[in-house]
């Protein structure tokens, strides 16, 4: 392994370690004290931990290890070393936090020893009750979860856990993986309603999942926003020169036939960031006021000048 690859691996495992630690913090300090379960084996472990007190980490590892084994048997060895390391690290960090921090909430309006008000929530396994701030806690938990899982994804690991169930079901049902992940996580989320008879718990859990998904995108893809523009124009050379010489971008030219008059038209295909797109639109107005422009959002751009192509 050369020095560059070694550096990449060190950074990957550093991201994996930080992500695993943040995941444990989000679960033990923010999600579990509020009796929520935003999907995954740790979400289900939170519910089991409340109903039958045992460590969240132990519940989760008892599910994660068999799922990894079953998944490897049915799906093949596709989870990789980093996913196994992530599973172990999350277990260790969660176990340490449970032993040192307990299940005390970080966000609360005061801790009490009695349960005089229905609005109070028990501090799981620690005794006592606290006044909750569901909305603030949900936002913070979603952000922490999103950063944690985003860092784990960036390291090259996968989340494993309940996602393995979705992968197995996908193999035999052919239902889209995204739909199955949503179904499995929703079922786990709804266990809070069954266990605690409180409709707000699955609602807040779903909000955590939504915030988490948006933060994951930011961490994995970055804040850079790209747009793809299709420009139909009769002044192709002038627009081409502006894109190359002023915006320092490349593109592709196409020839096509207009539907209305059957005339041959030229079209430019170019991908730009938001700032360059504003400049392009402003200058096309001066170059060719009759140009036709179609701008679409680009979810992911890979290749020279953009995000590097994934390594095998």
Short mmCIF file of C-alpha atoms in Angstrom, two decimals:
data_model
loop_
_atom_site.label_atom_id
_atom_site.label_comp_id
_atom_site.label_asym_id
_atom_site.label_seq_id
_atom_site.Cartn_x
_atom_site.Cartn_y
_atom_site.Cartn_z
CA UNK A 1 0.00 0.00 0.00
CA UNK A 2 1.50 3.33 -1.06
CA UNK A 3 1.52 6.47 1.09
CA UNK A 4 -1.50 8.02 -0.64
CA UNK A 5 -3.69 4.94 -0.18
CA UNK A 6 -2.51 4.59 3.42
CA UNK A 7 -3.52 8.20 4.09
CA UNK A 8 -6.98 7.54 2.58
CA UNK A 9 -7.44 4.47 4.75
CA UNK A 10 -6.40 6.33 7.89
CA UNK A 11 -8.86 9.15 7.10
CA UNK A 12 -11.60 6.60 6.33
CA UNK A 13 -11.17 4.83 9.68
CA UNK A 14 -11.00 8.19 11.47
CA UNK A 15 -14.33 9.18 9.90
CA UNK A 16 -15.71 5.75 10.78
CA UNK A 17 -14.66 6.13 14.42
CA UNK A 18 -16.06 9.67 14.76
CA UNK A 19 -19.31 8.64 13.05
CA UNK A 20 -19.73 5.61 15.30
CA UNK A 21 -19.12 7.73 18.43
CA UNK A 22 -21.64 10.36 17.29
CA UNK A 23 -24.21 7.65 16.56
CA UNK A 24 -23.86 6.32 20.11
CA UNK A 25 -24.17 9.86 21.53
CA UNK A 26 -27.32 10.52 19.50
CA UNK A 27 -28.92 7.27 20.56
CA UNK A 28 -28.05 7.20 24.28
CA UNK A 29 -28.27 10.92 25.10
CA UNK A 30 -31.04 12.13 22.81
CA UNK A 31 -33.20 9.33 21.35
CA UNK A 32 -33.47 6.79 24.15
CA UNK A 33 -34.42 9.21 26.99
CA UNK A 34 -37.35 10.44 24.87
CA UNK A 35 -38.54 6.85 24.19
CA UNK A 36 -38.17 7.26 20.41
CA UNK A 37 -37.11 4.69 17.82
CA UNK A 38 -36.04 6.18 14.47
CA UNK A 39 -35.55 2.84 12.72
CA UNK A 40 -32.69 0.37 12.75
CA UNK A 41 -31.68 -2.22 15.30
CA UNK A 42 -30.78 0.51 17.79
CA UNK A 43 -34.25 2.00 17.43
CA UNK A 44 -35.80 -1.35 18.29
CA UNK A 45 -33.24 -1.77 21.08
CA UNK A 46 -34.42 1.51 22.62
CA UNK A 47 -37.96 0.15 22.87
CA UNK A 48 -36.79 -3.20 24.30
CA UNK A 49 -34.52 -1.37 26.76
CA UNK A 50 -37.51 0.51 28.14
CA UNK A 51 -39.86 -2.47 28.33
CA UNK A 52 -37.33 -5.00 29.66
CA UNK A 53 -34.31 -3.15 31.08
CA UNK A 54 -31.08 -4.42 29.55
CA UNK A 55 -28.36 -2.41 27.84
CA UNK A 56 -29.22 -0.99 24.41
CA UNK A 57 -25.81 -2.06 23.13
CA UNK A 58 -26.39 -5.67 24.15
CA UNK A 59 -29.83 -5.80 22.53
CA UNK A 60 -28.41 -4.30 19.34
CA UNK A 61 -25.33 -6.51 19.05
CA UNK A 62 -27.53 -9.57 19.59
CA UNK A 63 -29.45 -8.50 16.48
CA UNK A 64 -26.59 -7.08 14.39
CA UNK A 65 -24.29 -10.12 14.52
CA UNK A 66 -26.92 -12.68 13.40
CA UNK A 67 -28.12 -10.26 10.70
CA UNK A 68 -24.56 -9.90 9.35
CA UNK A 69 -24.12 -13.68 9.34
CA UNK A 70 -27.50 -14.35 7.72
CA UNK A 71 -26.95 -11.53 5.25
CA UNK A 72 -23.54 -12.92 4.26
CA UNK A 73 -25.02 -16.40 3.74
CA UNK A 74 -27.98 -15.18 1.65
CA UNK A 75 -26.50 -12.15 -0.12
CA UNK A 76 -22.83 -13.05 -0.24
CA UNK A 77 -19.82 -11.28 1.35
CA UNK A 78 -20.87 -7.76 0.38
CA UNK A 79 -20.70 -5.93 3.71
CA UNK A 80 -16.93 -5.47 3.95
CA UNK A 81 -14.51 -5.03 6.83
CA UNK A 82 -15.52 -1.42 7.52
CA UNK A 83 -19.17 -2.37 8.11
CA UNK A 84 -18.07 -5.00 10.64
CA UNK A 85 -15.74 -2.47 12.31
CA UNK A 86 -18.56 0.09 12.40
CA UNK A 87 -20.89 -2.44 14.05
CA UNK A 88 -18.28 -3.19 16.73
CA UNK A 89 -17.40 0.48 17.33
CA UNK A 90 -21.03 1.59 17.69
CA UNK A 91 -21.56 -1.26 20.15
CA UNK A 92 -18.48 -0.27 22.19
CA UNK A 93 -19.25 3.46 22.25
CA UNK A 94 -22.87 2.80 23.19
CA UNK A 95 -21.85 0.38 25.95
CA UNK A 96 -19.36 2.89 27.38
CA UNK A 97 -21.92 5.73 27.34
CA UNK A 98 -24.53 3.55 29.04
CA UNK A 99 -22.04 2.65 31.75
CA UNK A 100 -20.80 6.21 32.32
CA UNK A 101 -23.60 8.58 31.29
CA UNK A 102 -26.59 6.33 31.82
CA UNK A 103 -29.82 7.35 30.08
CA UNK A 104 -30.05 10.93 31.27
CA UNK A 105 -31.39 13.38 28.69
CA UNK A 106 -29.17 16.24 27.55
CA UNK A 107 -32.17 18.42 26.64
CA UNK A 108 -34.69 18.72 29.45
CA UNK A 109 -36.61 21.22 31.50
CA UNK A 110 -35.56 19.79 34.83
CA UNK A 111 -35.23 16.33 36.43
CA UNK A 112 -37.73 15.23 39.04
CA UNK A 113 -38.09 12.30 41.39
CA UNK A 114 -41.86 12.00 41.15
CA UNK A 115 -44.38 11.59 38.35
CA UNK A 116 -47.01 14.16 39.28
CA UNK A 117 -47.51 15.36 35.69
CA UNK A 118 -48.52 13.31 32.66
CA UNK A 119 -46.14 15.38 30.51
CA UNK A 120 -43.10 14.03 32.32
CA UNK A 121 -41.00 11.25 30.80
CA UNK A 122 -39.18 8.59 32.85
CA UNK A 123 -35.40 8.50 32.69
CA UNK A 124 -35.02 4.92 31.49
CA UNK A 125 -33.38 2.58 34.03
CA UNK A 126 -32.06 5.52 36.08
CA UNK A 127 -35.17 6.42 38.05
CA UNK A 128 -36.71 9.87 38.15
CA UNK A 129 -38.65 11.85 35.57
CA UNK A 130 -37.91 14.93 33.45
CA UNK A 131 -39.84 17.60 31.57
CA UNK A 132 -39.22 17.02 27.86
CA UNK A 133 -38.64 19.42 24.97
CA UNK A 134 -39.61 17.09 22.13
CA UNK A 135 -39.13 19.47 19.22
CA UNK A 136 -35.64 20.72 20.11
CA UNK A 137 -34.49 17.23 21.04
CA UNK A 138 -35.83 15.83 17.75
CA UNK A 139 -33.97 18.44 15.67
CA UNK A 140 -30.69 17.90 17.53
CA UNK A 141 -31.03 14.10 17.40
CA UNK A 142 -31.72 14.20 13.65
CA UNK A 143 -28.65 16.36 13.04
CA UNK A 144 -26.39 14.14 15.16
CA UNK A 145 -27.69 10.95 13.54
CA UNK A 146 -27.31 12.47 10.06
CA UNK A 147 -23.71 13.57 10.64
CA UNK A 148 -22.88 10.21 12.22
CA UNK A 149 -24.29 8.04 9.43
CA UNK A 150 -22.99 10.43 6.78
CA UNK A 151 -19.44 10.05 8.13
CA UNK A 152 -19.86 6.27 8.25
CA UNK A 153 -21.02 6.26 4.62
CA UNK A 154 -18.11 8.50 3.60
CA UNK A 155 -15.69 6.07 5.19
CA UNK A 156 -16.92 3.36 2.83
CA UNK A 157 -18.98 1.42 5.37
CA UNK A 158 -22.68 0.66 5.22
CA UNK A 159 -25.20 0.89 8.01
CA UNK A 160 -25.91 -2.85 8.15
CA UNK A 161 -28.44 -3.67 10.88
CA UNK A 162 -32.05 -3.61 9.76
CA UNK A 163 -30.97 -2.63 6.23
CA UNK A 164 -29.86 -6.24 5.79
CA UNK A 165 -33.48 -7.32 6.30
CA UNK A 166 -34.48 -4.95 3.50
CA UNK A 167 -31.77 -6.35 1.22
CA UNK A 168 -32.92 -9.93 1.83
CA UNK A 169 -36.57 -9.03 1.19
CA UNK A 170 -35.50 -7.17 -1.96
CA UNK A 171 -33.82 -10.31 -3.29
CA UNK A 172 -37.02 -12.36 -3.04
CA UNK A 173 -39.80 -9.80 -3.54
CA UNK A 174 -38.19 -7.47 -6.14
CA UNK A 175 -39.77 -4.51 -4.34
CA UNK A 176 -37.43 -1.51 -4.57
CA UNK A 177 -34.82 -1.36 -1.82
CA UNK A 178 -35.78 2.20 -0.90
CA UNK A 179 -39.39 1.15 -0.36
CA UNK A 180 -38.38 -1.83 1.75
CA UNK A 181 -36.05 0.28 3.93
CA UNK A 182 -38.94 2.68 4.50
CA UNK A 183 -41.30 -0.19 5.39
CA UNK A 184 -38.85 -1.85 7.80
CA UNK A 185 -37.91 1.42 9.54
CA UNK A 186 -41.57 2.46 9.73
CA UNK A 187 -42.47 -0.83 11.43
CA UNK A 188 -39.68 -0.26 13.97
CA UNK A 189 -40.83 3.33 14.51
CA UNK A 190 -44.42 2.20 15.11
CA UNK A 191 -43.28 -0.10 17.93
CA UNK A 192 -43.13 3.02 20.11
CA UNK A 193 -46.87 3.50 19.60
CA UNK A 194 -47.59 -0.12 20.46
CA UNK A 195 -45.27 -0.13 23.48
CA UNK A 196 -46.01 3.29 24.97
CA UNK A 197 -49.47 4.17 23.55
CA UNK A 198 -48.30 7.68 22.64
CA UNK A 199 -48.89 8.86 19.05
CA UNK A 200 -46.33 11.67 19.24
CA UNK A 201 -43.43 9.23 19.67
CA UNK A 202 -43.57 7.69 16.16
CA UNK A 203 -44.29 11.14 14.69
CA UNK A 204 -41.17 12.64 16.24
CA UNK A 205 -39.21 9.52 15.28
CA UNK A 206 -40.22 9.99 11.64
CA UNK A 207 -39.14 13.65 11.82
CA UNK A 208 -35.73 12.46 13.08
CA UNK A 209 -35.48 10.12 10.08
CA UNK A 210 -36.34 12.98 7.70
CA UNK A 211 -33.81 15.40 9.21
CA UNK A 212 -31.23 12.63 9.31
CA UNK A 213 -31.67 11.88 5.59
CA UNK A 214 -31.11 15.53 4.65
CA UNK A 215 -28.00 15.83 6.81
CA UNK A 216 -26.61 12.58 5.37
CA UNK A 217 -26.89 14.09 1.88
CA UNK A 218 -25.03 17.20 3.03
CA UNK A 219 -22.25 15.20 4.66
CA UNK A 220 -21.84 12.72 1.80
CA UNK A 221 -22.40 15.02 -1.17
CA UNK A 222 -21.36 18.36 0.36
CA UNK A 223 -23.13 21.69 0.08
CA UNK A 224 -22.11 22.22 -3.53
CA UNK A 225 -25.19 22.48 -5.73
CA UNK A 226 -24.91 21.74 -9.43
CA UNK A 227 -27.27 22.50 -12.29
CA UNK A 228 -27.38 21.01 -15.77
CA UNK A 229 -28.39 23.33 -18.60
CA UNK A 230 -29.59 22.39 -22.10
CA UNK A 231 -29.26 25.40 -24.39
CA UNK A 232 -30.82 25.49 -27.86
CA UNK A 233 -29.37 28.38 -29.87
CA UNK A 234 -28.42 29.57 -33.34
CA UNK A 235 -25.30 31.28 -31.96
CA UNK A 236 -23.59 28.16 -30.74
CA UNK A 237 -20.00 29.33 -31.25
CA UNK A 238 -20.37 32.49 -29.17
CA UNK A 239 -21.99 30.59 -26.29
CA UNK A 240 -19.35 27.89 -26.59
CA UNK A 241 -16.56 30.47 -26.34
CA UNK A 242 -18.17 32.08 -23.29
CA UNK A 243 -18.51 28.73 -21.46
CA UNK A 244 -14.92 27.70 -22.21
CA UNK A 245 -13.08 31.02 -21.87
CA UNK A 246 -15.10 32.88 -19.20
CA UNK A 247 -16.60 30.10 -17.08
CA UNK A 248 -13.71 27.67 -17.68
CA UNK A 249 -16.09 24.78 -18.09
CA UNK A 250 -16.52 22.08 -20.70
CA UNK A 251 -19.68 20.80 -22.28
CA UNK A 252 -21.12 18.84 -25.17
CA UNK A 253 -22.73 20.04 -28.41
CA UNK A 254 -25.60 18.18 -30.08
CA UNK A 255 -27.47 18.61 -33.34
CA UNK A 256 -31.22 18.13 -33.49
CA UNK A 257 -34.31 18.86 -35.54
CA UNK A 258 -37.04 21.22 -34.35
CA UNK A 259 -40.53 19.72 -34.19
CA UNK A 260 -42.38 22.80 -35.43
CA UNK A 261 -40.49 23.78 -38.59
CA UNK A 262 -38.20 20.79 -39.00
CA UNK A 263 -35.13 23.04 -38.99
CA UNK A 264 -31.80 21.76 -37.76
CA UNK A 265 -30.84 23.27 -34.39
CA UNK A 266 -27.71 23.08 -32.25
CA UNK A 267 -27.80 22.39 -28.52
CA UNK A 268 -25.24 22.73 -25.72
CA UNK A 269 -25.22 20.43 -22.69
CA UNK A 270 -23.28 21.86 -19.72
CA UNK A 271 -23.12 21.27 -15.95
CA UNK A 272 -22.28 24.21 -13.67
CA UNK A 273 -22.48 25.28 -10.05
CA UNK A 274 -25.18 27.76 -9.04
CA UNK A 275 -22.92 30.83 -9.32
CA UNK A 276 -21.72 30.05 -12.85
CA UNK A 277 -25.28 29.29 -13.93
CA UNK A 278 -26.39 32.79 -12.92
CA UNK A 279 -23.54 34.25 -14.99
CA UNK A 280 -24.40 32.02 -17.95
CA UNK A 281 -28.08 32.98 -17.97
CA UNK A 282 -27.26 36.65 -17.71
CA UNK A 283 -24.83 36.58 -20.64
CA UNK A 284 -26.92 34.34 -22.89
CA UNK A 285 -29.54 37.07 -22.83
CA UNK A 286 -27.01 39.36 -24.54
CA UNK A 287 -25.52 36.71 -26.83
CA UNK A 288 -28.80 35.20 -28.10
CA UNK A 289 -32.09 36.64 -26.73
CA UNK A 290 -33.98 33.90 -28.65
CA UNK A 291 -32.10 30.99 -26.99
CA UNK A 292 -34.10 28.26 -25.28
CA UNK A 293 -32.69 27.05 -21.94
CA UNK A 294 -33.80 24.07 -19.83
CA UNK A 295 -32.19 23.93 -16.36
CA UNK A 296 -32.47 20.86 -14.15
CA UNK A 297 -31.07 19.97 -10.72
CA UNK A 298 -28.21 17.48 -10.73
CA UNK A 299 -28.26 15.14 -7.75
CA UNK A 300 -24.71 13.90 -8.26
CA UNK A 301 -21.96 14.83 -10.74
CA UNK A 302 -18.87 12.63 -11.10
CA UNK A 303 -15.90 12.95 -13.41
CA UNK A 304 -13.15 15.41 -14.33
CA UNK A 305 -13.69 18.77 -12.64
CA UNK A 306 -16.34 17.42 -10.26
CA UNK A 307 -16.57 14.58 -7.74
CA UNK A 308 -14.08 11.76 -8.29
CA UNK A 309 -15.43 8.48 -9.66
CA UNK A 310 -15.84 5.82 -6.95
CA UNK A 311 -12.95 3.43 -6.44
CA UNK A 312 -13.52 -0.31 -6.64
#
